[in-house]
Amino acid sequence: MMKRLFFALAAAVTLALPARAAVEITELTSPGGIDAWLAEDHSLPFTAIEIRFRGGAALDPDGAEGAVHLMTALLEEGSNGMDAQGFAATLEGLGARLDFDSSHDTVAVSARFLTENRGESAELLRAALTEPSFAPVAVERVRGQVLSGLRSDARDPNAIASRRFAELAFGDHPYATPAEGTMESVADLSRDDLIAAHEAALARDRVYVSAVGDITPDALGALIDSVLGELPTTGAPMPEPADIGLTGGLTVVPFEGPQSVVTFGHKGIARDDPDFMTAYLMIEVLGGGRFGTRLMHDLREERGLTYGVRSYLVPRDLASTIRGGFSSRNEYVAQAIGLVREEWARMAEEGLTEQELDEVKTYMTGAYPLRFDGNAQIARIMVGMQLDDMPVSYIEERNDMVRDVTLDDIRRVAQRLLDPEGLHFVVVGQPEGMEPGG
Amino acid sequence: MNRLAATLVALIALAALPLRAEPVTGYTLDNGLEIVVIEDHRAPIAVHMVWYRSGAADAPPGRSGIAHLLEHLMFKGTETRAPGEFSDIVEANGGSDNAFTSQDFTGYFQRVAADRLELMMELEADRMANLDFSEQDWRTERDVILEERAQRVDSRPGAIMGERMRAALYLNHPYGTPIIGWRHEIAALSGDDATEFYSRHYAPNNAVLIVAGDVDPEEVRAMAERHYGPIPAAPDVTPRTRPQEPPHLSERRVSYIDPRVGQPYVMRMQLAPARRPGDQAEAAALTVLAELLGGSPFTSVLAEALQFDREIALQVAAGYNGMRVDDATFTLGVVPLPGVSHDEAEAALDAALADFLDTGIDLERFERIKTDIRASQIYARDDMRERARRYGTALTSGLTVADVRAWPEALDAVTREEVMAAARALLENGHGVTGRLVAPADEQNGDGENS
């Protein structure tokens, strides 16, 4: 009775056409030759701009791990004759927002500029990107902040788990080391290392730009040239892909606390693999971060073993994995891991039911247009698409790609990808009935 | 010189910036349900939220965590819908949904395509009146919450200390009890406790409906009449009167030592006035004060004093949120550099605050911060969910739509004199709690003592 009501609703909904992503993107090339995507929207008097440089912390040379991260953190610490405080005060006076961030794969810049003073705000961003001063006093202050973060991570079970997993998965590849570097490498970084990281990472041959908001194509083109035009044409060569050396098994890292933190995974699927969308649907049903997935049902809703459990694809430029994780009371961990393994095996053997496939398609096609909400958020999506080498038309085509996935596709891809035997679990805690090791 | 000139030009330009009023409509149904509609037609999306004027601080003594357990159980079915069906339907429509519990309110929200709004109302109205969960469900959810507590609090030394500090700060008011509840009290909660709390607090005359996005206020009203209108008001809903704080006459200190502490710090909390309907000036001054003291890691008073002029801190913080039914809190924090003890960090914090009270506020700094706050109001308009949240929090904390709309001007009208008056009231007369998060290695240096 209950179930029937639900299906009636679901069916009605499928017929009512879901909202379409209401974003019109203009592709443009600045007079200086830099490509960008723009979605104009003049309802709020500001523009959100996202800039990405491909190749982030993975560019760090041996022994200088953390150089790109520290360099990126120092971009807002003074340039063009301003010290850190002078730079921040000028930014505040303009009401502009600048955020700099780095990962293994990218250096990211997120900016929001008020229309009133966009030119002056852009000038600050230009100064930050092209002539950061790396003043010794600023280097030491920010180095101290990075080291403090690393010290905290060393006692944080989540960070310990991720780190151990990365070491097991990536061996001596840069992915094995945190993007922030290590206590030793960060302590040893010199100003020259930072200058080298700046030259290696911030170049025009690897830059992606998106903008959303109160700006015209011409104004954006001019802004891009003024901000990025002085950067070098080329940067460091991209690093080699990583071999994933992970084998199935269990690694226990003893850690005192009420719960164990568990992270698990194995080799995954690249973003440009033709089966990526199929894999995405499959992993969403298995453990997408919401109620009603197979893993949430087994571990939380049925048994109360955890507050939350997820599985997800991690497609990165140099290696891809399938990952998952949860936290659970020490006496429950063994049971919870057993259930994850069972679900992994069941999916590999059986794939999805028709009902599950229909439901996840309805969810994903309905949810997609809802992502396009807010200038800053849309700008992030657009620059992400460029990094993934997708055309503008992907926004229109994407839901059809979801609808085209068949049960056979899922079965084939689940068999290809999911390897219950190859699944490696890292457990940080005091799990009952499990031997420390690894 | 050049740079200063540019800054001044920018200040003048911004002051003249036309801040168009937000299109916001408010009305109340006959059964007491208050409705706020925030129009934003940029994307065909709607956010639908129901907020109850009941939170953790309204729990009966000994039943801490009941508001939060009920929040979990609201997803466990009604007389006509199975457990989990609510979220299933939302997801089948491409939407997302969740809920949150605070001391003063419990909120439920969905984000959907705008043409699915009415379905959300149907579902939310159903569980406002017809909640029905099984014994197995409340027992399992209680276990889930114990895991949630383990993950969010018991595994985090900073969260454990925060709990202890709030417990020490509030001598009499239930704000001193954690929202999620004390572990031993969560473990003793029952389905009957949840049902009782539900019957007492979940009714249209104790709720606020917020709809934001690509919607028409009149259509929203008609839909709300259809779905929420038939639910009768609950006669027992009365204004919240919780035990109030006596004057704080003494300092209190909390020291928490934990081997998992990676980065020790010092924190201070004290009571501060909350925003009051029609009377937000002092809260606005306190908001600007928090921004001045610790808002920027570069230019704030404490950053300048403890990170730049002296090498004491890795990081400083100041925080104030005035949206509270009863007394709010003002918080200060210092993360000391390696080799700097808690004593030194605390002394440097006190010295910096004393110096601030002596010297007052530099005009250029003040104008800069006002500009930055004005810009924040513009950027805030970019985030529909956050805007809806702002109204929901305000309306369940005793404020009105008019207060929310007046808030940007209240911030803008704050003078340096008002900020200094608020600072003096807070820092000269206030007695708060000072907490020290300590790693065992520091303790051996005599730093972990409960002095």
Short mmCIF file of C-alpha atoms in Angstrom, two decimals, chain A residues 10-435:
data_model
loop_
_atom_site.label_atom_id
_atom_site.label_comp_id
_atom_site.label_asym_id
_atom_site.label_seq_id
_atom_site.Cartn_x
_atom_site.Cartn_y
_atom_site.Cartn_z
CA ALA A 10 7.41 8.82 -8.72
CA ALA A 11 5.69 8.07 -11.99
CA ALA A 12 3.83 11.36 -11.99
CA VAL A 13 7.09 13.12 -11.46
CA THR A 14 8.93 11.38 -14.24
CA LEU A 15 6.28 12.58 -16.63
CA ALA A 16 6.44 16.15 -15.39
CA LEU A 17 9.61 17.37 -17.05
CA PRO A 18 12.22 18.24 -14.43
CA ALA A 19 13.61 21.74 -14.44
CA ARG A 20 16.36 22.32 -16.98
CA ALA A 21 19.63 23.83 -15.97
CA ALA A 22 19.02 27.49 -16.71
CA VAL A 23 22.53 28.59 -17.51
CA GLU A 24 23.63 30.19 -20.72
CA ILE A 25 27.36 29.96 -21.12
CA THR A 26 29.40 32.10 -23.48
CA GLU A 27 32.76 30.70 -24.51
CA LEU A 28 35.25 33.43 -25.14
CA THR A 29 38.94 34.02 -25.75
CA SER A 30 40.53 37.11 -24.27
CA PRO A 31 42.44 39.46 -26.59
CA GLY A 32 45.60 38.00 -25.04
CA GLY A 33 44.54 34.46 -26.00
CA ILE A 34 43.21 33.01 -22.74
CA ASP A 35 39.99 30.95 -22.96
CA ALA A 36 37.17 31.45 -20.49
CA TRP A 37 33.53 30.57 -19.89
CA LEU A 38 31.06 33.24 -18.86
CA ALA A 39 27.48 33.15 -17.60
CA GLU A 40 26.18 36.71 -17.46
CA ASP A 41 23.65 37.54 -14.77
CA HIS A 42 23.15 41.14 -13.82
CA SER A 43 20.74 40.70 -10.92
CA LEU A 44 23.39 41.14 -8.21
CA PRO A 45 26.16 43.76 -8.44
CA PHE A 46 29.11 41.39 -8.29
CA THR A 47 31.00 38.79 -10.29
CA ALA A 48 32.27 35.41 -9.11
CA ILE A 49 35.46 34.33 -10.87
CA GLU A 50 37.10 30.92 -10.62
CA ILE A 51 40.63 30.29 -11.87
CA ARG A 52 42.37 26.91 -11.87
CA PHE A 53 45.93 25.99 -12.73
CA ARG A 54 46.24 22.31 -13.56
CA GLY A 55 49.03 20.58 -11.66
CA GLY A 56 49.17 21.47 -7.98
CA ALA A 57 51.05 19.79 -5.18
CA ALA A 58 51.85 16.84 -7.45
CA LEU A 59 54.43 19.14 -9.07
CA ASP A 60 56.46 19.33 -5.84
CA PRO A 61 59.99 17.99 -6.37
CA ASP A 62 61.32 15.23 -4.08
CA GLY A 63 62.25 16.71 -0.73
CA ALA A 64 60.23 19.87 -1.33
CA GLU A 65 56.80 18.36 -0.62
CA GLY A 66 54.42 21.12 0.42
CA ALA A 67 56.12 23.82 -1.68
CA VAL A 68 53.11 24.48 -3.94
CA HIS A 69 50.80 24.48 -0.93
CA LEU A 70 52.93 26.95 1.04
CA MET A 71 53.44 29.09 -2.07
CA THR A 72 49.67 29.22 -2.63
CA ALA A 73 49.03 30.14 0.99
CA LEU A 74 51.54 33.00 0.63
CA LEU A 75 49.85 34.60 -2.38
CA GLU A 76 47.68 36.73 -0.08
CA GLU A 77 50.61 37.57 2.17
CA GLY A 78 51.86 40.60 0.32
CA SER A 79 52.89 41.74 -3.14
CA ASN A 80 53.68 44.84 -5.14
CA GLY A 81 55.15 46.72 -2.20
CA MET A 82 52.31 45.82 0.17
CA ASP A 83 52.93 43.62 3.17
CA ALA A 84 50.38 41.02 4.27
CA GLN A 85 48.40 43.50 6.35
CA GLY A 86 48.51 46.20 3.70
CA PHE A 87 47.23 43.75 1.10
CA ALA A 88 44.41 42.56 3.36
CA ALA A 89 43.45 46.13 4.31
CA THR A 90 43.23 47.17 0.68
CA LEU A 91 41.10 44.13 -0.11
CA GLU A 92 38.77 44.89 2.80
CA GLY A 93 38.43 48.49 1.71
CA LEU A 94 37.20 47.22 -1.65
CA GLY A 95 34.85 44.67 -0.15
CA ALA A 96 36.43 42.07 -2.46
CA ARG A 97 36.94 38.39 -1.60
CA LEU A 98 39.96 36.31 -2.65
CA ASP A 99 40.60 32.71 -1.71
CA PHE A 100 43.63 30.68 -2.71
CA ASP A 101 43.75 26.93 -2.35
CA SER A 102 45.71 23.98 -3.64
CA SER A 103 45.29 20.25 -4.02
CA HIS A 104 47.46 17.61 -5.65
CA ASP A 105 45.91 18.38 -9.03
CA THR A 106 45.28 22.12 -9.03
CA VAL A 107 45.97 25.55 -7.64
CA ALA A 108 42.59 27.24 -7.21
CA VAL A 109 41.66 30.90 -7.03
CA SER A 110 38.13 31.96 -6.06
CA ALA A 111 37.32 35.64 -6.34
CA ARG A 112 34.26 37.78 -5.81
CA PHE A 113 34.47 41.36 -7.02
CA LEU A 114 31.89 44.10 -6.56
CA THR A 115 31.00 45.76 -9.86
CA GLU A 116 31.68 49.19 -8.34
CA ASN A 117 35.41 48.64 -8.02
CA ARG A 118 36.08 45.55 -10.10
CA GLY A 119 39.14 47.04 -11.78
CA GLU A 120 40.92 47.83 -8.53
CA SER A 121 40.02 44.44 -7.10
CA ALA A 122 41.37 42.70 -10.20
CA GLU A 123 44.58 44.68 -9.86
CA LEU A 124 45.04 43.19 -6.38
CA LEU A 125 44.53 39.69 -7.76
CA ARG A 126 47.07 40.40 -10.52
CA ALA A 127 49.60 41.51 -7.93
CA ALA A 128 48.96 38.44 -5.78
CA LEU A 129 49.39 36.00 -8.68
CA THR A 130 52.25 37.62 -10.55
CA GLU A 131 54.40 39.38 -7.98
CA PRO A 132 53.97 37.76 -4.57
CA SER A 133 56.78 38.95 -2.34
CA PHE A 134 57.34 35.78 -0.26
CA ALA A 135 58.72 38.07 2.46
CA PRO A 136 60.76 36.02 4.95
CA VAL A 137 58.63 37.12 7.90
CA ALA A 138 55.46 36.06 6.07
CA VAL A 139 57.04 32.76 5.00
CA GLU A 140 57.88 31.94 8.61
CA ARG A 141 54.43 32.90 9.89
CA VAL A 142 52.57 30.83 7.29
CA ARG A 143 55.04 27.95 7.63
CA GLY A 144 54.15 27.94 11.34
CA GLN A 145 50.45 27.72 10.46
CA VAL A 146 51.04 24.83 8.06
CA LEU A 147 53.16 22.96 10.62
CA SER A 148 50.44 23.48 13.22
CA GLY A 149 47.92 21.93 10.83
CA LEU A 150 50.23 18.98 10.25
CA ARG A 151 50.71 18.51 13.99
CA SER A 152 46.93 18.45 14.47
CA ASP A 153 46.54 16.00 11.57
CA ALA A 154 49.06 13.67 13.19
CA ARG A 155 46.62 13.23 16.08
CA ASP A 156 43.41 13.28 14.09
CA PRO A 157 42.06 9.79 13.29
CA ASN A 158 40.45 10.92 10.03
CA ALA A 159 43.67 12.47 8.76
CA ILE A 160 45.68 9.47 9.93
CA ALA A 161 43.35 7.14 8.04
CA SER A 162 43.48 9.12 4.77
CA ARG A 163 47.20 9.41 4.97
CA ARG A 164 47.80 5.74 5.57
CA PHE A 165 45.46 4.87 2.74
CA ALA A 166 47.34 7.22 0.39
CA GLU A 167 50.69 5.69 1.38
CA LEU A 168 49.40 2.18 0.74
CA ALA A 169 47.79 3.15 -2.56
CA PHE A 170 50.40 5.39 -4.14
CA GLY A 171 53.82 4.24 -2.88
CA ASP A 172 56.44 6.79 -3.89
CA HIS A 173 54.19 8.90 -6.14
CA PRO A 174 53.47 12.49 -4.97
CA TYR A 175 49.87 11.40 -4.27
CA ALA A 176 51.22 9.35 -1.35
CA THR A 177 52.24 12.51 0.52
CA PRO A 178 49.72 15.09 1.76
CA ALA A 179 49.50 18.18 -0.46
CA GLU A 180 50.56 20.16 2.62
CA GLY A 181 53.83 18.20 2.75
CA THR A 182 55.34 16.60 5.84
CA MET A 183 56.67 18.13 9.06
CA GLU A 184 60.21 17.54 7.78
CA SER A 185 59.75 18.78 4.22
CA VAL A 186 57.83 21.90 5.24
CA ALA A 187 60.42 22.77 7.88
CA ASP A 188 63.11 22.62 5.17
CA LEU A 189 61.37 24.63 2.44
CA SER A 190 63.41 27.65 1.36
CA ARG A 191 62.30 30.87 -0.29
CA ASP A 192 63.90 29.53 -3.47
CA ASP A 193 61.67 26.47 -3.28
CA LEU A 194 58.66 28.78 -3.16
CA ILE A 195 59.85 30.83 -6.12
CA ALA A 196 60.41 27.61 -8.06
CA ALA A 197 56.93 26.35 -7.09
CA HIS A 198 55.45 29.64 -8.26
CA GLU A 199 57.16 29.36 -11.66
CA ALA A 200 56.21 25.70 -11.96
CA ALA A 201 52.54 25.96 -11.03
CA LEU A 202 51.22 29.34 -12.19
CA ALA A 203 51.51 29.53 -15.96
CA ARG A 204 49.21 30.35 -18.84
CA ASP A 205 49.52 26.97 -20.55
CA ARG A 206 47.50 25.34 -17.75
CA VAL A 207 44.97 27.94 -16.73
CA TYR A 208 41.16 27.63 -16.77
CA VAL A 209 38.82 30.53 -16.12
CA SER A 210 35.10 30.86 -15.47
CA ALA A 211 33.02 33.85 -14.45
CA VAL A 212 29.39 34.29 -13.41
CA GLY A 213 27.62 37.52 -12.65
CA ASP A 214 27.56 41.18 -13.46
CA ILE A 215 30.14 41.38 -16.25
CA THR A 216 30.10 41.49 -20.06
CA PRO A 217 32.28 39.30 -22.33
CA ASP A 218 34.45 42.27 -23.33
CA ALA A 219 34.98 43.36 -19.75
CA LEU A 220 35.83 39.80 -18.75
CA GLY A 221 38.34 39.44 -21.58
CA ALA A 222 40.11 42.61 -20.51
CA LEU A 223 40.05 41.57 -16.86
CA ILE A 224 41.55 38.16 -17.65
CA ASP A 225 44.41 39.72 -19.59
CA SER A 226 45.12 42.22 -16.85
CA VAL A 227 45.14 39.52 -14.15
CA LEU A 228 46.87 36.66 -15.96
CA GLY A 229 48.66 38.30 -18.90
CA GLU A 230 52.00 38.68 -17.12
CA LEU A 231 52.26 35.05 -16.05
CA PRO A 232 54.85 32.91 -17.84
CA THR A 233 53.66 31.07 -20.95
CA THR A 234 54.67 27.63 -19.74
CA GLY A 235 55.19 25.94 -16.38
CA ALA A 236 56.64 22.63 -15.21
CA PRO A 237 55.84 19.40 -17.08
CA MET A 238 53.00 17.39 -15.59
CA PRO A 239 54.00 14.49 -13.34
CA GLU A 240 53.66 10.86 -14.43
CA PRO A 241 50.49 8.93 -13.57
CA ALA A 242 50.59 6.90 -10.36
CA ASP A 243 50.55 3.12 -10.18
CA ILE A 244 48.05 1.94 -7.64
CA GLY A 245 49.88 -0.67 -5.61
CA LEU A 246 47.03 -1.42 -3.27
CA THR A 247 46.13 -5.02 -2.45
CA GLY A 248 43.16 -6.35 -0.54
CA GLY A 249 43.38 -6.55 3.23
CA LEU A 250 43.28 -4.73 6.49
CA THR A 251 45.56 -2.20 8.13
CA VAL A 252 44.91 -1.30 11.75
CA VAL A 253 46.49 1.82 13.20
CA PRO A 254 46.07 1.80 16.99
CA PHE A 255 44.46 4.99 18.27
CA GLU A 256 42.69 5.61 21.55
CA GLY A 257 39.11 6.81 21.30
CA PRO A 258 35.45 5.78 21.50
CA GLN A 259 35.25 4.95 17.80
CA SER A 260 37.32 3.59 14.98
CA VAL A 261 37.61 5.62 11.80
CA VAL A 262 37.46 3.36 8.76
CA THR A 263 38.44 4.28 5.22
CA PHE A 264 38.47 1.76 2.40
CA GLY A 265 38.87 1.47 -1.33
CA HIS A 266 40.67 0.14 -4.36
CA LYS A 267 41.49 1.12 -7.93
CA GLY A 268 38.81 3.23 -9.64
CA ILE A 269 37.82 4.71 -12.98
CA ALA A 270 39.08 7.78 -14.82
CA ARG A 271 36.79 10.72 -15.50
CA ASP A 272 37.23 10.34 -19.27
CA ASP A 273 36.48 6.60 -19.27
CA PRO A 274 33.35 5.89 -21.38
CA ASP A 275 31.98 3.87 -18.45
CA PHE A 276 32.37 6.70 -15.95
CA MET A 277 28.68 7.67 -15.85
CA THR A 278 27.62 4.06 -15.41
CA ALA A 279 30.08 3.69 -12.54
CA TYR A 280 28.78 6.91 -11.02
CA LEU A 281 25.19 5.64 -10.95
CA MET A 282 26.28 2.32 -9.50
CA ILE A 283 28.35 3.83 -6.68
CA GLU A 284 25.54 6.30 -5.92
CA VAL A 285 23.14 3.42 -5.23
CA LEU A 286 25.79 1.60 -3.23
CA GLY A 287 26.70 4.49 -0.95
CA GLY A 288 25.99 8.01 -2.24
CA GLY A 289 25.96 10.40 0.72
CA ARG A 290 22.26 10.22 1.52
CA PHE A 291 19.60 8.04 3.10
CA GLY A 292 18.35 4.94 1.38
CA THR A 293 21.60 3.79 -0.24
CA ARG A 294 22.51 0.12 0.25
CA LEU A 295 25.33 0.91 2.68
CA MET A 296 23.31 3.48 4.69
CA HIS A 297 20.46 1.03 4.88
CA ASP A 298 22.61 -1.84 6.16
CA LEU A 299 24.86 0.06 8.57
CA ARG A 300 22.70 2.91 9.83
CA GLU A 301 19.01 2.51 9.18
CA GLU A 302 18.80 -1.23 9.99
CA ARG A 303 21.44 -1.58 12.68
CA GLY A 304 22.50 1.80 14.07
CA LEU A 305 26.20 0.93 13.65
CA THR A 306 27.23 4.37 12.41
CA TYR A 307 26.06 7.93 11.94
CA GLY A 308 26.95 7.82 8.27
CA VAL A 309 28.65 5.72 5.61
CA ARG A 310 29.57 6.64 2.05
CA SER A 311 31.16 5.24 -1.07
CA TYR A 312 32.36 7.48 -3.88
CA LEU A 313 34.51 7.74 -6.97
CA VAL A 314 37.73 9.76 -6.74
CA PRO A 315 38.80 10.42 -10.31
CA ARG A 316 42.01 12.42 -10.22
CA ASP A 317 44.37 13.50 -12.97
CA LEU A 318 47.10 10.97 -12.19
CA ALA A 319 45.21 8.05 -10.63
CA SER A 320 41.63 7.14 -9.79
CA THR A 321 40.23 5.22 -6.86
CA ILE A 322 36.89 4.12 -5.47
CA ARG A 323 36.70 5.05 -1.81
CA GLY A 324 34.41 4.81 1.13
CA GLY A 325 34.39 5.46 4.83
CA PHE A 326 32.54 5.54 8.15
CA SER A 327 33.14 5.81 11.89
CA SER A 328 31.82 3.22 14.28
CA ARG A 329 32.09 2.12 17.89
CA ASN A 330 35.09 -0.19 18.35
CA GLU A 331 32.96 -3.25 19.09
CA TYR A 332 30.89 -2.74 15.89
CA VAL A 333 33.73 -2.24 13.41
CA ALA A 334 34.28 -5.86 12.43
CA GLN A 335 30.56 -6.36 11.79
CA ALA A 336 30.33 -3.14 9.78
CA ILE A 337 33.33 -4.04 7.63
CA GLY A 338 31.80 -7.44 6.97
CA LEU A 339 28.61 -5.77 5.75
CA VAL A 340 30.53 -3.42 3.44
CA ARG A 341 32.35 -6.40 1.92
CA GLU A 342 29.05 -8.23 1.42
CA GLU A 343 27.49 -5.26 -0.35
CA TRP A 344 30.57 -4.86 -2.52
CA ALA A 345 30.36 -8.53 -3.54
CA ARG A 346 26.60 -8.41 -4.09
CA MET A 347 26.90 -5.38 -6.36
CA ALA A 348 29.78 -7.00 -8.30
CA GLU A 349 27.71 -10.15 -8.82
CA GLU A 350 24.20 -8.83 -9.30
CA GLY A 351 24.41 -5.17 -10.25
CA LEU A 352 21.23 -3.18 -9.69
CA THR A 353 17.57 -4.06 -9.79
CA GLU A 354 15.43 -2.32 -12.34
CA GLN A 355 13.69 -0.41 -9.58
CA GLU A 356 16.99 0.83 -8.15
CA LEU A 357 18.18 1.93 -11.56
CA ASP A 358 14.94 3.81 -12.24
CA GLU A 359 15.06 5.49 -8.87
CA VAL A 360 18.65 6.62 -9.12
CA LYS A 361 18.06 7.96 -12.62
CA THR A 362 15.06 9.95 -11.44
CA TYR A 363 17.08 11.30 -8.55
CA MET A 364 20.16 12.19 -10.56
CA THR A 365 18.35 13.78 -13.46
CA GLY A 366 16.18 15.79 -11.09
CA ALA A 367 19.06 16.86 -8.88
CA TYR A 368 21.37 18.00 -11.68
CA PRO A 369 19.61 21.27 -12.60
CA LEU A 370 19.38 22.12 -8.89
CA ARG A 371 23.15 22.37 -8.74
CA PHE A 372 23.10 25.54 -10.80
CA ASP A 373 22.22 27.91 -8.02
CA GLY A 374 24.16 31.07 -7.19
CA ASN A 375 26.94 32.85 -9.03
CA ALA A 376 29.77 31.40 -6.96
CA GLN A 377 28.43 27.86 -7.17
CA ILE A 378 27.81 28.01 -10.94
CA ALA A 379 31.29 29.42 -11.53
CA ARG A 380 32.79 26.48 -9.61
CA ILE A 381 30.82 23.97 -11.69
CA MET A 382 31.87 25.67 -14.93
CA VAL A 383 35.58 25.67 -14.16
CA GLY A 384 35.31 22.04 -13.03
CA MET A 385 33.81 21.12 -16.40
CA GLN A 386 36.70 22.80 -18.18
CA LEU A 387 39.22 20.89 -16.09
CA ASP A 388 37.40 17.69 -16.99
CA ASP A 389 37.62 18.66 -20.65
CA MET A 390 33.86 18.75 -21.15
CA PRO A 391 32.08 20.87 -23.73
CA VAL A 392 29.51 23.51 -22.76
CA SER A 393 26.90 21.24 -24.32
CA TYR A 394 27.52 18.68 -21.56
CA ILE A 395 25.01 20.55 -19.38
CA GLU A 396 22.31 19.85 -21.98
CA GLU A 397 23.41 16.28 -22.73
CA ARG A 398 24.26 15.03 -19.29
CA ASN A 399 20.78 13.89 -18.22
CA ASP A 400 20.36 11.91 -21.43
CA MET A 401 23.65 10.18 -20.67
CA VAL A 402 22.22 9.22 -17.29
CA ARG A 403 18.96 7.95 -18.82
CA ASP A 404 20.85 5.86 -21.39
CA VAL A 405 22.57 3.68 -18.79
CA THR A 406 21.15 0.13 -18.85
CA LEU A 407 21.06 -2.70 -16.32
CA ASP A 408 23.55 -4.57 -18.51
CA ASP A 409 25.90 -1.59 -18.48
CA ILE A 410 25.74 -1.53 -14.69
CA ARG A 411 26.38 -5.26 -14.42
CA ARG A 412 29.34 -5.10 -16.80
CA VAL A 413 30.89 -2.07 -15.07
CA ALA A 414 30.27 -3.41 -11.57
CA GLN A 415 32.07 -6.60 -12.55
CA ARG A 416 34.89 -4.66 -14.12
CA LEU A 417 35.36 -2.23 -11.25
CA LEU A 418 34.29 -3.73 -7.96
CA ASP A 419 36.75 -6.17 -6.43
CA PRO A 420 35.60 -7.37 -3.00
CA GLU A 421 38.86 -9.26 -2.55
CA GLY A 422 40.94 -6.25 -3.54
CA LEU A 423 39.22 -3.94 -1.09
CA HIS A 424 41.65 -2.56 1.47
CA PHE A 425 40.40 -1.27 4.82
CA VAL A 426 42.40 1.12 6.99
CA VAL A 427 41.07 1.19 10.55
CA VAL A 428 42.29 3.85 12.97
CA GLY A 429 41.16 3.02 16.49
CA GLN A 430 40.91 0.04 18.80
CA PRO A 431 38.64 -2.27 16.81
CA GLU A 432 37.60 -5.39 18.67
CA GLY A 433 38.58 -8.72 17.17
CA MET A 434 40.99 -7.24 14.61
CA GLU A 435 44.74 -7.55 14.65
#
